[in-house]
Amino acid sequence: MPQIIVEHPDRVRLDRRAFAAELHPLLAATVDADVPSCKTRFRRVEESYVGDGDPSRELLLLEIRLLDGRTTEQKAALSEALLALLERHAVPAEGVELHLAVDVVEMDRRTYRKSVSAAG
C-alpha cells in the first residue's frame, strides 16, 4: 500500500529505477509492508526556492504515505533509513547545494480506497 512520491530537480542526478529497486524492499522491511504493494511516482520540479533563494540550492523531497497504525519509532526509523538511501543515490550537479527531506504521512484506513484493473 505504501505510496511514494519523489520530487526532484533537474540539477540532481537520480537513477530512478535503481533508487526504487532499493527503496521498496527497505520500506517493506522497516514498516511491515509488502514489496508488490509499494508504488513510487517521480516528479521533476522545475524550480524551488530554498532559504534566501540562492539559486545554487535545490530541494529533493521524498514523501511516504502509509496507512495509519505504525509506531512513531517505526516511522522515525523509516525516515532515517530513507534519508541515508537518498544520500547514496541523489547526486547534485557541480556547484549545487542539495537539501534532502523525507516526510512520512499517515493515511486514514477508514477512508482510503484503491482499485487495480488490467486490460484484456
Backbone as a ProteinNet text record, in pm:
[ID]
protein_1_A
[PRIMARY]
MPQIIVEHPDRVRLDRRAFAAELHPLLAATVDADVPSCKTRFRRVEESYVGDGDPSRELLLLEIRLLDGRTTEQKAALSEALLALLERHAVPAEGVELHLAVDVVEMDRRTYRKSVSAAG
[TERTIARY]
79.4	0	83.9	206.3	280.5	280.9	249.4	253.9	371.2	457.8	581.4	584.5	618.6	633.1	772.8	846.9	981.2	977.6	995.8	1002	1148.1	1198.3	1341.2	1365.5	1468.2	1502.3	1588.5	1593.4	1676.1	1825	1865	2008.2	2056.9	1978.4	2017.3	2005.7	2114.2	2113	2058.3	1956.1	1893.6	1852.6	1914.3	1874.3	1745.3	1635.2	1503.9	1478.6	1508.1	1479.9	1568.4	1695.4	1785.8	1743.3	1702.7	1657.2	1532.3	1432.5	1308.2	1334.2	1428.2	1459.1	1515.4	1583.7	1631.6	1527.5	1452.9	1353.5	1243.3	1183.7	1068.4	1099.5	1206.3	1236.6	1271.2	1342.5	1376.6	1250.7	1160.8	1035.2	953.6	942.2	863.2	919.5	1050.5	1111.7	1099.2	1102	1101.4	963.3	859.2	723.9	628	680.8	599.2	495	544.7	458.6	504.4	430.9	467	530.2	641.4	707.8	612.2	532.2	443.4	340.1	314.5	215.8	277.1	408.6	475.6	460.9	429.4	411.1	487.2	575.7	655.2	629	606.9	593.7	707.4	765.7	872.5	819.3	844.7	801.9	923.9	944.8	1050.2	996.1	1078.1	1040.6	1120.1	1049.7	1116.5	1195	1139.8	1204.9	1168.9	1263.7	1237.2	1306.5	1263.7	1318.6	1355.5	1483.6	1531.6	1596.1	1556.9	1617.1	1598.4	1709.7	1703.8	1691.1	1670.5	1650.3	1776.9	1889.6	2014.7	1991.8	2013.4	1983.2	2072.9	2177.1	2262.4	2204	2093.5	2032.4	1914.5	1905.1	1794.4	1738.5	1614	1547.2	1499.7	1526.4	1469.4	1384.1	1255.8	1162.1	1108.6	1117	1064.1	947.5	828.2	709.4	662.2	643.7	595.8	457.3	359.9	222.7	190.2	160.4	132.7	-4	-66.6	-186.4	-148.4	-239.6	-214	-188.7	-131.6	-108.5	37.8	130.3	272.7	310.1	406.1	450.9	538.6	553.7	643.6	785	824.2	958.6	977.7	876.9	885.6	898.4	819.6	822.5	954.1	1007.4	1136.1	1248.7	1246.6	1348.2	1339.4	1217.8	1198.8	1255.5	1225.5	1277.4	1429	1492.8	1639.5	1696.7	1637.9	1687.2	1669.9	1557.7	1532.2	1619.7	1648.4	1739.3	1878.4	1923.4	2052.7	2051.5	1939.2	1926.8	1933.8	1865.3	1871.1	2013.9	2083.1	2220.2	2310.3	2282.4	2363	2324.8	2199.9	2152.3	2142.2	2118.7	2098.3	2232.3	2268.8	2397.6	2371.8	2402	2378	2479.4	2436.8	2527.2	2635.6	2742.8	2853.3	2800.7	2840.5	2803	2665	2596	2461.1	2468	2403.4	2388.1	2252.2	2253.7	2130	2075.7	1951.1	1879.4	1787.8	1797.8	1715.6	1615.5	1493.9	1392	1307.2	1268.5	1179.9	1061.2	941.5	820.2	734.8	705.6	619.5	480.8	383.4	247.6	154.7	68.8	-27.1	-156	-207.6	-336.8	-438.1	-558.6	-663.8	-721.7	-702.9	-750.3	-902.3	-970.6	-1117.8	-1168.1	-1085.4	-1130.3	-1049.2	-933.8	-850.8	-912.6	-915	-962.6	-865.6	-858.4	-776.8	-844.3	-802.2	-854.6	-741.9	-743.7	-644.1	-721.6	-684.4	-750.6	-644.3	-679.4	-586.2	-662.4	-593.8	-654.8	-668.7	-769.2	-781.9	-879.9
-118.8	0	125.6	123	248.8	321.2	450.1	537.9	631.3	638.2	714.2	819.1	940.4	1049.9	1107.7	1113.4	1170.6	1294.6	1410.8	1536.3	1576.4	1584.3	1611	1711.8	1795	1893.5	1832.4	1901.2	1856.1	1856.7	1943.4	1955.2	1850.7	1746.7	1635.1	1507	1431.3	1303.2	1197.5	1127	1022.1	909.4	794	677.1	625.4	663	636	487.9	405.1	261.4	197	233.1	178	224.3	349.6	401.5	326.9	312.9	243.8	97	34.5	-106.6	-128.3	-29.8	-39.2	12.2	112.5	175.5	80.1	8.1	-76.5	-185.4	-263.2	-364.8	-302.2	-189.3	-121.8	-75.8	-16.1	31.3	-85.5	-190.8	-307.5	-369.6	-380.9	-441.6	-353.6	-223.2	-131.1	-113.2	-112.9	-87	-202.2	-320.2	-439.5	-422.9	-396.6	-385	-488.5	-502.5	-594.6	-517.5	-567	-501.9	-484	-584.9	-565.3	-453.8	-414.8	-309.3	-169	-159.4	-28.5	34.3	162.9	236	367.5	392.6	515.1	597.1	726.4	823.4	923.6	958.1	1057	1181.8	1295.3	1423.5	1514	1562.8	1662.2	1798	1870.2	2002.8	2105.3	2195.9	2295.7	2395.9	2432.5	2536	2518	2546.3	2550.2	2673	2713.2	2830.5	2784.8	2776.4	2726	2841.8	2857.1	2960.2	3099.5	3167.4	3304.8	3312.2	3197.2	3195	3182.6	3156.5	3137.3	3030.3	3062.5	2966.8	2843.2	2840.7	2721.9	2613.8	2643.2	2545.4	2475.4	2346.6	2265.8	2179.5	2136	2050.1	1923.5	1810.2	1682.9	1635.1	1614.6	1574.6	1435.6	1349.4	1214	1205.4	1180.4	1167.8	1023.3	967.6	830.4	837.6	781.8	780.2	636.5	618.6	486.2	486.5	370	358	376	431	455	323.5	334.4	215.8	186.6	256.8	235.9	318.8	270.9	344.5	462.3	556.2	668.7	618.2	515.4	459.1	399	328.1	271.9	382.2	485.2	595.5	672.3	690	757.8	674	543.5	454.1	455.6	457.5	464	593.7	705.9	835.4	836	785.9	782.1	692.9	575.8	482.2	540.4	607.3	663.5	784.7	862.9	975	924.4	819.1	759.5	705.2	644.6	593.9	708.4	817.2	934.6	988	993.1	1044.5	961.8	832.9	746.5	761.9	794.5	794.7	931.8	1036.3	1169	1240.8	1275.1	1339.3	1477.3	1582.7	1717.6	1754.5	1841.7	1894.2	1978.1	2001.4	2082.8	2217.9	2256.4	2386.2	2392.4	2279.8	2276.6	2225.9	2297.7	2254.9	2186.2	2056.7	1978.4	1958.5	1996	1973.3	1853.3	1755.5	1635.3	1635.9	1590.9	1583.1	1458.7	1396.5	1280.3	1313.1	1288.2	1312.2	1186.5	1130.8	1013.4	1063.7	1036.7	1085.5	967	976.5	869.7	893.7	787.1	789.7	717.4	762.6	705.2	581.5	465.2	340.5	334.8	417.6	419.2	484.8	570	641.3	609.9	546.4	514.5	397.9	413.1	306.8	294.4	174.4	155.3	50.3	48.7	-47.1	-82.9	-204.1	-248.6	-308.2	-267.8	-324.3	-358.9	-449.8	-490.3	-498.2	-460.8	-468.7	-614.8	-640.9	-774.7	-855.2
0	0	0	49.5	55.4	-78.2	-70.4	-187.9	-167.3	-265.9	-253.9	-363.9	-325.2	-421.7	-404.1	-513.7	-511.9	-600.8	-539.3	-613.8	-623.5	-747.3	-763.2	-875.1	-858.8	-961.1	-1071	-1183.4	-1295.8	-1263.3	-1172.8	-1143.1	-1042.7	-1025.6	-939.7	-1021.4	-1027.5	-1098.6	-1003.4	-1049.5	-969.5	-1063.9	-1047.2	-1125	-1061.5	-1121.1	-1062.9	-1037.4	-1134.5	-1120.7	-1013.6	-1010.8	-909.2	-770.2	-759.6	-631.5	-584.8	-671.9	-635.3	-603.3	-674.8	-650.2	-510	-454.9	-316.6	-218	-259.5	-173	-129.9	-224	-192.5	-88.6	-104.9	-2.4	133.2	131.2	256.1	328.6	255.4	313.1	367.6	288.8	330.6	458.7	468.1	586.3	710.1	690.3	803.7	864.9	781.2	833.8	807.6	784.7	767.7	657.2	536.7	418.8	316.9	208.4	100.8	-14.1	-66.6	-179.3	-297.2	-336	-451	-432.7	-308.8	-286.9	-287.8	-293.7	-297.4	-435.3	-437.1	-562.6	-554.2	-649.8	-649.1	-774.2	-752.2	-861.7	-849.7	-962	-965.7	-1034.5	-973.3	-1030.1	-1042.8	-1162.4	-1182.4	-1137.8	-1065.3	-1017.7	-1097.4	-1162	-1244.5	-1162	-1048.1	-968.8	-822.3	-737	-593.5	-536.8	-420.6	-354.2	-213.3	-186.7	-58.1	18.5	143.6	228.4	172.6	146.4	96.3	-55.4	-119.2	-263.6	-346.2	-282.2	-355.5	-461.5	-589.3	-696.4	-699.5	-616.2	-613.1	-522.4	-455.2	-364.3	-431	-406.2	-458.8	-346.7	-365.2	-268.8	-337.7	-275.4	-317.3	-200.2	-226.1	-121.5	-150	-50.3	-57.2	40	-12.6	71.9	68.3	186.9	201.9	264.6	198	250	289.1	418.7	475.3	541.3	544.9	626.3	772.6	849.7	990.9	1064.4	1182.6	1264.3	1291.6	1225.7	1255.5	1377.1	1451.5	1569.3	1527.4	1618.8	1595.4	1571.8	1644.8	1629	1490.1	1439	1303.7	1199.8	1214.2	1117	1124.6	1244.6	1259.5	1199.1	1223.8	1166	1014	961.5	817.3	761	824.5	778.3	773.6	878.7	883.9	773.5	755.9	653.8	514	490.3	357.8	330	431.5	413.4	374.4	439.2	404.1	261.8	221.8	85.1	-15.8	12.7	-75.1	-86	26.5	26.2	-64.4	-77.4	-164.8	-312.3	-339.8	-478.4	-544.9	-469.8	-527.9	-540.7	-663.5	-689.4	-749.7	-673.7	-726	-833.5	-924.1	-1025.9	-958.2	-1029.3	-978.8	-931.2	-810.1	-755.8	-692.3	-686.3	-628.7	-485	-394.9	-256.9	-246.4	-222.6	-223.8	-84	-65.5	59.5	38.7	126.6	118.5	233.6	205.6	310	288.9	400.7	399.4	488.9	437.8	515.1	512.2	629.7	640.7	680.6	595.5	614.1	635.7	737.2	762.7	686.2	627.7	560.2	649.6	646.3	729.8	661.2	720.7	659.5	650	727.8	721.4	593.3	532.2	412.4	286.9	299.6	183.7	104.6	-26.1	-115.6	-232.2	-289.7	-409.6	-496.9	-622	-718.9	-814.2	-861.9	-960.7	-1076.6	-1197.7	-1315.5	-1419.1	-1505.9	-1611.5	-1743.7	-1849	-1983	-2025	-2103.8	-2160.6	-2091.6
[MASK]
++++++++++++++++++++++++++++++++++++++++++++++++++++++++++++++++++++++++++++++++++++++++++++++++++++++++++++++++++++++++

